[in-house]
Each structure stands twice: as structure tokens, then as C-alpha cells.
């Protein structure tokens, strides 16, 4: 069966795409980031909660503060990428639900009144949005280097507040020399899909 998406787009977004480890020094603009977000914001989240928040780390001082909280193996990439973003979950996303879910504004209080419920839902749905965002970065012709190796508590304290949970630090830019490692193996469909 063929897919509706053409082969070149499939390659760009999935088959040929890899996590980038080096980048050129070509800047990534706010306009590029906004264009990526404006595309991927339409992808689904539960109750349209849209909990992803993006903190762009641009200044040299902010970058140095971030680098010290990264795992040793992620520091060089974090320091050298043209742009780094902290992708976090807004645990108070429910405040936006009356606007984002106009046909069921009561969801704010009926479903998400308790913080532990919000945190669990924000974590899952932000992870979805992080994946969409990475695909959007690829669609923009850029490369992404997602990293989960960092001190989340320190990054939260340094850049966010207690209502936000950092999930991923994302390096963005044009791929540099030796940017990509060999493709790792994947599970086949028969290993993943079952019918009951």
C-alpha cells in the first residue's frame, strides 16, 4: 500500500532523517521556529490541551547556564548548536481550556482540577507535541538533536518555574560535518502490531 505522502517527503521526515550531533553556524531565526510551531500546532493532543512550551536559549550567558546542567556527553552539542530550545510541559495548561476547548470548557474543572492529574496528562501530551515539533523541524529543512540527558530540576529552576516540567533540550540547525550516526535498527511491523 502506498502512502499519500510522496517518497521525498517520507525520506525527509522519517527514512533519511536522523538525530543531528553537529551543526553549521548558520542561524536559526525566530521566524523559522514560529513557522515550525504554526505547522505542528494542529496535531492532536487530549482535549486540545496544547501543553508544550518552548523556551529559546539564545544569549551566550543563557547558553552557558544551560550547558552546565547538561549531561557531559550533551554539553558540546548544546554549546555549539546555532539554537537550543528547552521544551517543557505547562502543568497549568488547564487555564487555557475554556479557549482551546470551547465546546467543553468545563473540562478545566471537571477533569483537570487536581495537579497530579494535570501533570500526568501534560507529560504525555507534551511528549506528543515534542515529537510533532521534531517532525516540523525536519519539514523546515533543519536538523534536530533532541537530548533528555540533563538535570531537569536545575533546568527548571534556571529557566522555568514550578508550573513547568522540562522534557527535552533540543539543538536546532543545519547539519554540520559528520552530523549523523548510522541508522540504528528498528522493530518490524510484525513485531509491533498484533490483532485481537
CSV table of C-alpha atoms in Angstrom, one decimal:
chain,number,residue,atom,x,y,z
A,1,UNK,CA,0.0,0.0,0.0
A,2,UNK,CA,1.3,3.4,-0.8
A,3,UNK,CA,1.0,6.4,1.4
A,4,UNK,CA,-0.5,9.8,0.5
A,5,UNK,CA,2.8,11.5,1.4
A,6,UNK,CA,5.3,11.4,-1.5
A,7,UNK,CA,8.5,9.5,-1.3
A,8,UNK,CA,10.7,12.6,-1.0
A,9,UNK,CA,8.6,13.8,2.0
A,10,UNK,CA,8.7,10.4,3.6
A,11,UNK,CA,12.5,10.4,3.3
A,12,UNK,CA,12.8,14.0,4.6
A,13,UNK,CA,10.6,13.4,7.7
A,14,UNK,CA,11.4,9.8,8.5
A,15,UNK,CA,13.6,7.4,6.4
A,16,UNK,CA,16.6,9.7,5.9
A,17,UNK,CA,16.2,11.9,9.0
A,18,UNK,CA,18.5,11.3,12.0
A,19,UNK,CA,19.4,12.9,15.2
A,20,UNK,CA,22.0,15.6,14.5
A,21,UNK,CA,25.1,15.7,16.6
A,22,UNK,CA,26.9,18.6,14.9
A,23,UNK,CA,25.6,21.8,13.2
A,24,UNK,CA,26.9,24.5,10.9
A,25,UNK,CA,26.9,28.1,12.3
A,26,UNK,CA,24.0,29.2,10.1
A,27,UNK,CA,21.5,30.9,12.4
A,28,UNK,CA,18.0,29.6,13.1
A,29,UNK,CA,15.6,32.5,13.2
A,30,UNK,CA,12.6,33.2,15.4
A,31,UNK,CA,10.6,33.2,12.2
A,32,UNK,CA,11.7,29.6,11.3
A,33,UNK,CA,10.8,28.4,14.8
A,34,UNK,CA,7.4,30.2,14.6
A,35,UNK,CA,6.8,28.6,11.2
A,36,UNK,CA,7.5,25.1,12.6
A,37,UNK,CA,5.2,25.7,15.5
A,38,UNK,CA,2.5,27.2,13.3
A,39,UNK,CA,2.5,23.9,11.3
A,40,UNK,CA,2.6,21.4,14.1
A,41,UNK,CA,0.2,23.1,16.5
A,42,UNK,CA,-2.6,21.4,14.5
A,43,UNK,CA,-1.5,17.9,15.6
A,44,UNK,CA,-3.7,16.3,18.2
A,45,UNK,CA,-3.5,16.4,22.0
A,46,UNK,CA,-6.0,15.2,24.5
A,47,UNK,CA,-8.8,17.7,24.9
A,48,UNK,CA,-6.7,20.0,22.7
A,49,UNK,CA,-4.8,20.9,25.8
A,50,UNK,CA,-1.6,22.0,23.9
A,51,UNK,CA,0.7,21.9,27.0
A,52,UNK,CA,4.0,22.3,25.1
A,53,UNK,CA,6.0,25.4,26.0
A,54,UNK,CA,9.2,26.4,24.1
A,55,UNK,CA,12.0,28.4,25.7
A,56,UNK,CA,14.6,29.6,23.1
A,57,UNK,CA,18.1,29.8,24.7
A,58,UNK,CA,19.8,32.4,22.5
A,59,UNK,CA,22.1,34.6,24.6
A,60,UNK,CA,25.7,33.4,25.4
A,61,UNK,CA,25.0,33.8,29.1
A,62,UNK,CA,21.9,31.7,29.0
A,63,UNK,CA,23.6,29.1,26.9
A,64,UNK,CA,26.5,28.8,29.4
A,65,UNK,CA,23.9,28.4,32.2
A,66,UNK,CA,22.2,25.6,30.3
A,67,UNK,CA,25.4,23.8,29.3
A,68,UNK,CA,26.4,23.3,33.0
A,69,UNK,CA,23.2,21.4,33.6
A,70,UNK,CA,23.6,19.1,30.6
A,71,UNK,CA,25.0,15.5,30.9
A,72,UNK,CA,28.7,15.5,29.9
A,73,UNK,CA,28.0,13.8,26.6
A,74,UNK,CA,25.5,16.6,25.6
A,75,UNK,CA,27.5,19.7,26.6
A,76,UNK,CA,29.4,20.1,23.3
A,77,UNK,CA,26.2,19.9,21.2
A,78,UNK,CA,24.4,22.2,23.5
A,79,UNK,CA,27.2,24.8,23.4
A,80,UNK,CA,27.8,24.6,19.6
A,81,UNK,CA,24.3,24.4,18.0
A,82,UNK,CA,23.0,27.7,16.5
A,83,UNK,CA,19.9,27.5,18.6
A,84,UNK,CA,18.8,25.4,21.6
A,85,UNK,CA,15.3,25.2,23.0
A,86,UNK,CA,14.0,23.8,26.2
A,87,UNK,CA,10.8,22.0,25.5
A,88,UNK,CA,8.6,21.8,28.6
A,89,UNK,CA,5.2,20.8,29.8
A,90,UNK,CA,2.9,23.5,31.2
A,91,UNK,CA,1.2,21.9,34.2
A,92,UNK,CA,-1.3,24.7,34.4
A,93,UNK,CA,-2.4,24.1,30.8
A,94,UNK,CA,-6.0,23.7,32.0
A,95,UNK,CA,-6.3,27.5,32.4
A,96,UNK,CA,-6.4,27.7,28.6
A,97,UNK,CA,-9.0,25.0,28.1
A,98,UNK,CA,-12.1,27.4,28.1
A,99,UNK,CA,-10.5,29.0,25.0
A,100,UNK,CA,-9.0,25.8,23.4
A,101,UNK,CA,-12.0,23.6,24.1
A,102,UNK,CA,-14.9,26.0,23.7
A,103,UNK,CA,-17.5,23.1,23.3
A,104,UNK,CA,-16.4,21.7,26.7
A,105,UNK,CA,-15.0,24.5,28.8
A,106,UNK,CA,-16.0,22.6,32.0
A,107,UNK,CA,-13.1,20.2,31.3
A,108,UNK,CA,-10.9,22.7,33.2
A,109,UNK,CA,-12.6,21.9,36.5
A,110,UNK,CA,-14.3,18.6,35.9
A,111,UNK,CA,-11.2,16.7,34.6
A,112,UNK,CA,-8.1,18.7,35.4
A,113,UNK,CA,-8.8,20.4,38.8
A,114,UNK,CA,-6.2,18.3,40.6
A,115,UNK,CA,-2.5,18.9,40.0
A,116,UNK,CA,-1.4,15.2,39.8
A,117,UNK,CA,-3.9,14.6,37.0
A,118,UNK,CA,-2.7,17.6,35.1
A,119,UNK,CA,0.9,16.7,35.5
A,120,UNK,CA,0.4,13.2,34.1
A,121,UNK,CA,-1.7,14.4,31.2
A,122,UNK,CA,0.7,17.3,30.5
A,123,UNK,CA,3.7,14.9,30.4
A,124,UNK,CA,2.1,12.6,27.9
A,125,UNK,CA,0.7,15.3,25.7
A,126,UNK,CA,3.9,17.4,25.7
A,127,UNK,CA,5.8,14.3,24.7
A,128,UNK,CA,3.5,14.0,21.7
A,129,UNK,CA,4.0,17.7,20.9
A,130,UNK,CA,7.8,17.3,21.2
A,131,UNK,CA,7.6,14.5,18.5
A,132,UNK,CA,5.4,16.7,16.3
A,133,UNK,CA,7.9,19.6,16.7
A,134,UNK,CA,10.8,17.5,15.7
A,135,UNK,CA,9.0,16.4,12.6
A,136,UNK,CA,8.2,20.1,11.9
A,137,UNK,CA,11.9,21.0,12.3
A,138,UNK,CA,12.7,18.3,9.6
A,139,UNK,CA,9.9,19.7,7.4
A,140,UNK,CA,11.6,23.1,7.6
A,141,UNK,CA,14.8,21.6,6.2
A,142,UNK,CA,16.6,21.8,9.6
A,143,UNK,CA,18.1,19.1,11.7
A,144,UNK,CA,17.2,18.4,15.3
A,145,UNK,CA,19.3,17.0,18.1
A,146,UNK,CA,16.9,16.1,21.0
A,147,UNK,CA,18.5,15.4,24.4
A,148,UNK,CA,17.0,14.1,27.6
A,149,UNK,CA,20.3,13.9,29.4
A,150,UNK,CA,20.2,16.9,31.7
A,151,UNK,CA,19.4,17.9,35.3
A,152,UNK,CA,15.7,18.6,35.0
A,153,UNK,CA,15.4,20.2,38.4
A,154,UNK,CA,18.2,22.6,37.7
A,155,UNK,CA,17.0,23.5,34.2
A,156,UNK,CA,13.5,24.1,35.7
A,157,UNK,CA,15.0,26.4,38.4
A,158,UNK,CA,17.3,28.2,35.9
A,159,UNK,CA,14.8,28.8,33.1
A,160,UNK,CA,11.3,28.0,34.1
A,161,UNK,CA,9.1,27.9,37.2
A,162,UNK,CA,7.4,25.3,39.4
A,163,UNK,CA,4.5,25.1,36.9
A,164,UNK,CA,6.7,23.8,34.1
A,165,UNK,CA,8.5,20.5,33.7
A,166,UNK,CA,11.3,20.4,31.2
A,167,UNK,CA,11.2,17.2,29.0
A,168,UNK,CA,13.7,17.8,26.2
A,169,UNK,CA,16.6,20.1,25.3
A,170,UNK,CA,16.5,20.4,21.5
A,171,UNK,CA,19.5,21.6,19.4
A,172,UNK,CA,18.4,23.0,16.1
A,173,UNK,CA,20.2,24.0,12.9
A,174,UNK,CA,21.7,22.9,9.6
A,175,UNK,CA,23.6,19.6,10.0
A,176,UNK,CA,27.4,20.0,10.2
A,177,UNK,CA,30.2,17.7,9.3
A,178,UNK,CA,29.7,14.1,10.5
A,179,UNK,CA,26.3,15.2,11.9
A,180,UNK,CA,24.7,11.8,11.7
A,181,UNK,CA,25.5,8.3,13.0
A,182,UNK,CA,24.5,5.2,11.2
A,183,UNK,CA,20.8,4.4,11.3
A,184,UNK,CA,20.1,2.1,14.3
A,185,UNK,CA,17.9,-1.0,13.8
A,186,UNK,CA,14.1,-0.7,14.2
A,187,UNK,CA,11.4,-3.3,15.1
A,188,UNK,CA,9.5,-4.6,12.1
A,189,UNK,CA,5.7,-4.2,11.9
A,190,UNK,CA,5.1,-7.9,12.7
A,191,UNK,CA,7.0,-7.4,16.0
A,192,UNK,CA,4.9,-4.4,17.0
A,193,UNK,CA,1.4,-4.9,15.6
A,194,UNK,CA,-1.0,-7.5,17.0
A,195,UNK,CA,-4.6,-8.1,16.2
A,196,UNK,CA,-7.0,-9.4,18.8
